[in-house]
Amino acid sequence: MRKLAVFLMVLIVLLVVVDRVAVAGVQRDLANRIAASADLDSPPTVTIESIPFLTQAISGHYPEVRFDLGTVRYGAVPVSGLRGVAYGVTAPLADVLQNRADIVAERLTVQGTLSRATIDAHAPKGVKITGNGERLVASGELTVGANKVKFEAEMRVQLVDGGIRLQAEKIKGVPDQVAGFVNYTIPFKGKLPFDVKVTGVKNVADGLQFSAEASDVPLRG
C-alpha cells in the first residue's frame, strides 16, 4: 500500500512537471505567432488560462489565451498597456509542434491606452488638455472677432473613422456656439494589430482607454 502511495505521488509530480513544460512550449509558440501576426519586433508575454493544461493541449482547443504587447506606436500615436485576449483558440498539438499553417482564434479583443501626454500633444496649438479620469478639460485662447478670449471647455470623446475625436461640449468664456470650433482628432494611422476594429473608448485616470475586437483571427505560423 505504501509503495502504491509513493508511486501515485511520483506520478502526480511527473504529470505536473510535464504539464508546466508543455504549457511553456505552447505559450512560446503562440507568442511567436502573435508577434508575427501583429508585426511586433519581439514576442509578447503570453499566458494560457485554466489548468490542467494537458487536457487543452490534447483537445487542441484553448478557451482563453492572454497576451501583453506593451507599448506599440501607430504613426505618431503611442499606445501603452496594449494587451488582449484570444478566445476559442483552435491549435491542434501536432500543428503547434511542427509550426504548421495558421492557428485561429474565434474572437480576439485588444485594449490599450492613449496617455494624457499624447492627448495633449495632439491638441490644437495654444490648447491645453487636462483630466482626472472623470472628465477631460480643454483650456486656452480663441479668436472671437478681433479679440482673443480665454476659454475652458469640457470635452466629449467619440469614435470616428480613422481615430478618436475630442469635441467641446460645455464651454466657459465664449458663446456656446463657439464650442463647435474646439475639436480635434487623434489619428490611428495604419492598422491596429490583427485588424481589430475599435468598438469603444472611455476616459480613465491614465488617459483614454480604447477597446477593439475581431473575429476568426489567424495567428500565423
Coordinates of C-alpha atoms in Angstrom, one line a residue:
M1 CA 0.0 0.0 0.0
R2 CA 2.8 2.3 0.9
K3 CA 4.6 1.6 -2.4
L4 CA 1.4 2.4 -4.3
A5 CA 1.0 5.7 -2.5
V6 CA 4.6 6.6 -3.3
F7 CA 4.1 5.6 -6.9
L8 CA 1.0 7.8 -7.2
M9 CA 2.8 10.8 -5.6
V10 CA 5.7 10.4 -8.1
L11 CA 3.2 10.1 -11.0
I12 CA 1.4 13.2 -9.9
V13 CA 4.6 15.2 -9.7
L14 CA 5.7 14.0 -13.1
L15 CA 2.3 15.0 -14.6
V16 CA 2.6 18.4 -13.1
V17 CA 6.1 18.9 -14.4
V18 CA 5.1 17.7 -17.9
D19 CA 2.1 19.9 -17.8
R20 CA 4.2 23.0 -17.0
V21 CA 6.9 22.1 -19.6
A22 CA 4.2 21.6 -22.2
V23 CA 2.4 24.9 -21.4
A24 CA 5.7 26.8 -21.6
G25 CA 6.3 25.4 -25.1
V26 CA 2.9 26.2 -26.4
Q27 CA 2.9 29.7 -24.9
R28 CA 6.2 30.3 -26.6
D29 CA 4.8 29.2 -29.9
L30 CA 1.7 31.3 -29.6
A31 CA 3.9 34.3 -28.6
N32 CA 5.9 33.9 -31.8
R33 CA 2.7 33.6 -33.8
I34 CA 1.1 36.7 -32.2
A35 CA 4.3 38.7 -32.8
A36 CA 4.3 37.7 -36.5
S37 CA 0.5 38.5 -36.8
A38 CA 0.9 41.9 -35.1
D39 CA 4.2 42.8 -36.8
L40 CA 6.0 43.1 -33.5
D41 CA 9.8 43.3 -33.1
S42 CA 9.7 40.8 -30.2
P43 CA 7.3 38.2 -28.9
P44 CA 4.8 39.3 -26.2
T45 CA 4.1 37.7 -22.9
V46 CA 1.5 35.0 -23.3
T47 CA -0.5 33.2 -20.6
I48 CA -2.8 30.3 -21.3
E49 CA -5.6 30.4 -18.7
S50 CA -7.0 27.4 -16.9
I51 CA -5.4 24.2 -15.7
P52 CA -4.6 21.4 -16.2
F53 CA -3.1 22.4 -19.5
L54 CA -2.6 18.9 -21.0
T55 CA -6.3 18.4 -21.4
Q56 CA -6.4 21.6 -23.5
A57 CA -3.4 20.6 -25.5
I58 CA -4.8 17.1 -26.3
S59 CA -8.1 18.6 -27.4
G60 CA -6.4 21.3 -29.4
H61 CA -8.7 23.9 -28.0
Y62 CA -7.8 26.8 -25.7
P63 CA -10.7 28.7 -24.3
E64 CA -8.6 31.8 -23.3
V65 CA -5.1 33.0 -24.2
R66 CA -4.0 36.3 -22.7
F67 CA -1.1 38.4 -24.1
D68 CA 0.6 41.6 -23.3
L69 CA 2.1 43.6 -26.2
G70 CA 3.4 46.5 -24.1
T71 CA 3.7 49.9 -25.9
V72 CA 3.2 50.0 -29.6
R73 CA 3.3 53.0 -31.9
Y74 CA 0.8 53.6 -34.7
G75 CA 2.1 56.5 -36.8
A76 CA 2.6 59.4 -34.3
V77 CA 0.4 57.8 -31.7
P78 CA 2.0 55.6 -29.0
V79 CA -0.5 53.1 -27.4
S80 CA 0.6 51.9 -23.9
G81 CA -0.5 48.9 -21.9
L82 CA -1.7 47.2 -25.1
R83 CA -3.0 43.8 -24.1
G84 CA -5.5 41.3 -25.3
V85 CA -7.3 38.0 -25.0
A86 CA -7.8 35.4 -27.7
Y87 CA -10.9 33.3 -27.1
G88 CA -11.6 29.9 -28.5
V89 CA -8.1 29.3 -30.0
T90 CA -8.1 26.2 -32.2
A91 CA -4.5 24.8 -32.1
P92 CA -4.0 21.1 -32.7
L93 CA -1.0 20.0 -30.8
A94 CA 0.7 18.5 -33.9
D95 CA 0.3 21.8 -35.7
V96 CA 1.9 23.7 -32.8
L97 CA 4.8 21.3 -32.5
Q98 CA 5.5 21.4 -36.2
N99 CA 4.7 25.0 -36.7
R100 CA 2.1 24.3 -39.4
A101 CA -0.2 26.7 -41.1
D102 CA -2.4 29.2 -39.3
I103 CA -4.0 28.8 -35.9
V104 CA -7.3 30.5 -35.5
A105 CA -8.9 32.4 -32.6
E106 CA -12.7 32.6 -32.7
R107 CA -12.7 36.1 -31.2
L108 CA -9.9 38.4 -30.2
T109 CA -10.1 41.5 -28.0
V110 CA -7.5 44.2 -27.5
Q111 CA -7.3 47.1 -25.0
G112 CA -4.9 50.0 -24.9
T113 CA -4.4 53.5 -23.5
L114 CA -3.5 56.8 -25.1
S115 CA -1.7 58.7 -22.4
R116 CA -2.6 62.2 -21.2
A117 CA 0.7 63.4 -22.8
T118 CA -0.5 62.0 -26.1
I119 CA -3.9 63.6 -25.8
D120 CA -2.4 66.9 -25.0
A121 CA 0.3 66.7 -27.8
H122 CA -2.4 66.3 -30.5
A123 CA -4.5 69.3 -29.3
P124 CA -4.6 72.5 -31.4
K125 CA -1.8 75.0 -30.8
G126 CA -2.4 77.0 -27.7
V127 CA -4.9 74.5 -26.2
K128 CA -4.1 72.5 -23.1
I129 CA -5.9 69.3 -22.1
T130 CA -6.2 68.1 -18.5
G131 CA -8.2 65.4 -16.9
N132 CA -8.8 63.4 -13.8
G133 CA -10.3 60.2 -15.1
E134 CA -13.9 61.5 -14.9
R135 CA -13.7 64.4 -17.3
L136 CA -11.4 66.0 -19.9
V137 CA -11.0 69.8 -19.9
A138 CA -9.5 71.9 -22.7
S139 CA -8.3 75.4 -21.9
G140 CA -6.6 78.1 -23.9
E141 CA -7.4 81.1 -26.1
L142 CA -9.8 81.5 -29.0
T143 CA -10.1 84.3 -31.5
V144 CA -13.6 85.8 -31.4
G145 CA -14.0 88.6 -33.9
A146 CA -11.0 90.8 -33.4
N147 CA -10.4 89.7 -29.9
K148 CA -8.6 86.8 -28.2
V149 CA -10.5 85.4 -25.2
K150 CA -9.6 82.7 -22.8
F151 CA -11.9 79.7 -22.5
E152 CA -12.4 76.4 -20.7
A153 CA -14.4 73.6 -22.1
E154 CA -15.4 70.1 -21.1
M155 CA -14.6 67.6 -23.9
R156 CA -16.7 64.8 -25.2
V157 CA -14.9 61.8 -26.6
Q158 CA -16.2 59.8 -29.6
L159 CA -15.1 57.3 -32.2
V160 CA -14.7 58.4 -35.8
D161 CA -13.3 56.9 -38.9
G162 CA -9.5 56.8 -38.5
G163 CA -9.3 57.8 -34.9
I164 CA -10.7 59.3 -31.7
R165 CA -12.3 62.7 -31.8
L166 CA -12.5 65.2 -28.9
Q167 CA -15.2 67.8 -29.1
A168 CA -16.0 70.7 -26.8
E169 CA -19.4 70.1 -25.1
K170 CA -19.6 72.7 -22.3
I171 CA -17.6 75.9 -22.8
K172 CA -16.9 78.9 -20.5
G173 CA -15.6 82.3 -21.5
V174 CA -17.0 82.4 -25.0
P175 CA -20.5 81.9 -26.6
D176 CA -21.8 78.3 -26.6
Q177 CA -21.9 78.4 -30.5
V178 CA -18.1 78.6 -30.5
A179 CA -17.8 75.2 -28.8
G180 CA -18.1 73.6 -32.3
F181 CA -14.8 75.0 -33.3
V182 CA -12.9 73.4 -30.4
N183 CA -12.3 69.9 -31.6
Y184 CA -9.6 67.7 -32.9
T185 CA -8.9 64.0 -33.8
I186 CA -6.2 61.7 -32.6
P187 CA -5.5 59.6 -35.7
F188 CA -4.7 55.9 -35.9
K189 CA -2.5 55.7 -39.0
G190 CA -2.0 52.2 -40.1
K191 CA -3.7 49.1 -39.0
L192 CA -4.2 48.1 -35.4
P193 CA -2.9 44.5 -34.6
F194 CA -4.9 41.7 -36.0
D195 CA -7.1 44.2 -38.0
V196 CA -9.2 44.7 -34.9
K197 CA -11.9 47.4 -35.1
V198 CA -12.2 49.9 -32.3
T199 CA -15.5 49.4 -30.5
G200 CA -15.3 51.8 -27.6
V201 CA -13.3 54.5 -25.8
K202 CA -13.5 55.9 -22.3
N203 CA -11.8 58.4 -20.1
V204 CA -9.6 56.8 -17.4
A205 CA -7.1 58.1 -14.9
D206 CA -4.1 57.4 -17.3
G207 CA -5.8 58.9 -20.4
L208 CA -8.1 57.5 -23.0
Q209 CA -8.7 53.7 -22.9
F210 CA -10.0 52.1 -26.1
S211 CA -11.2 48.6 -26.7
A212 CA -11.3 46.7 -30.0
E213 CA -12.1 43.3 -31.3
A214 CA -12.1 41.0 -34.3
S215 CA -13.5 37.5 -35.2
D216 CA -11.9 34.5 -36.8
V217 CA -8.3 35.8 -36.4
P218 CA -5.5 33.7 -37.9
L219 CA -2.3 33.5 -35.9
R220 CA 0.4 32.9 -38.5
G221 CA 2.9 30.1 -38.2

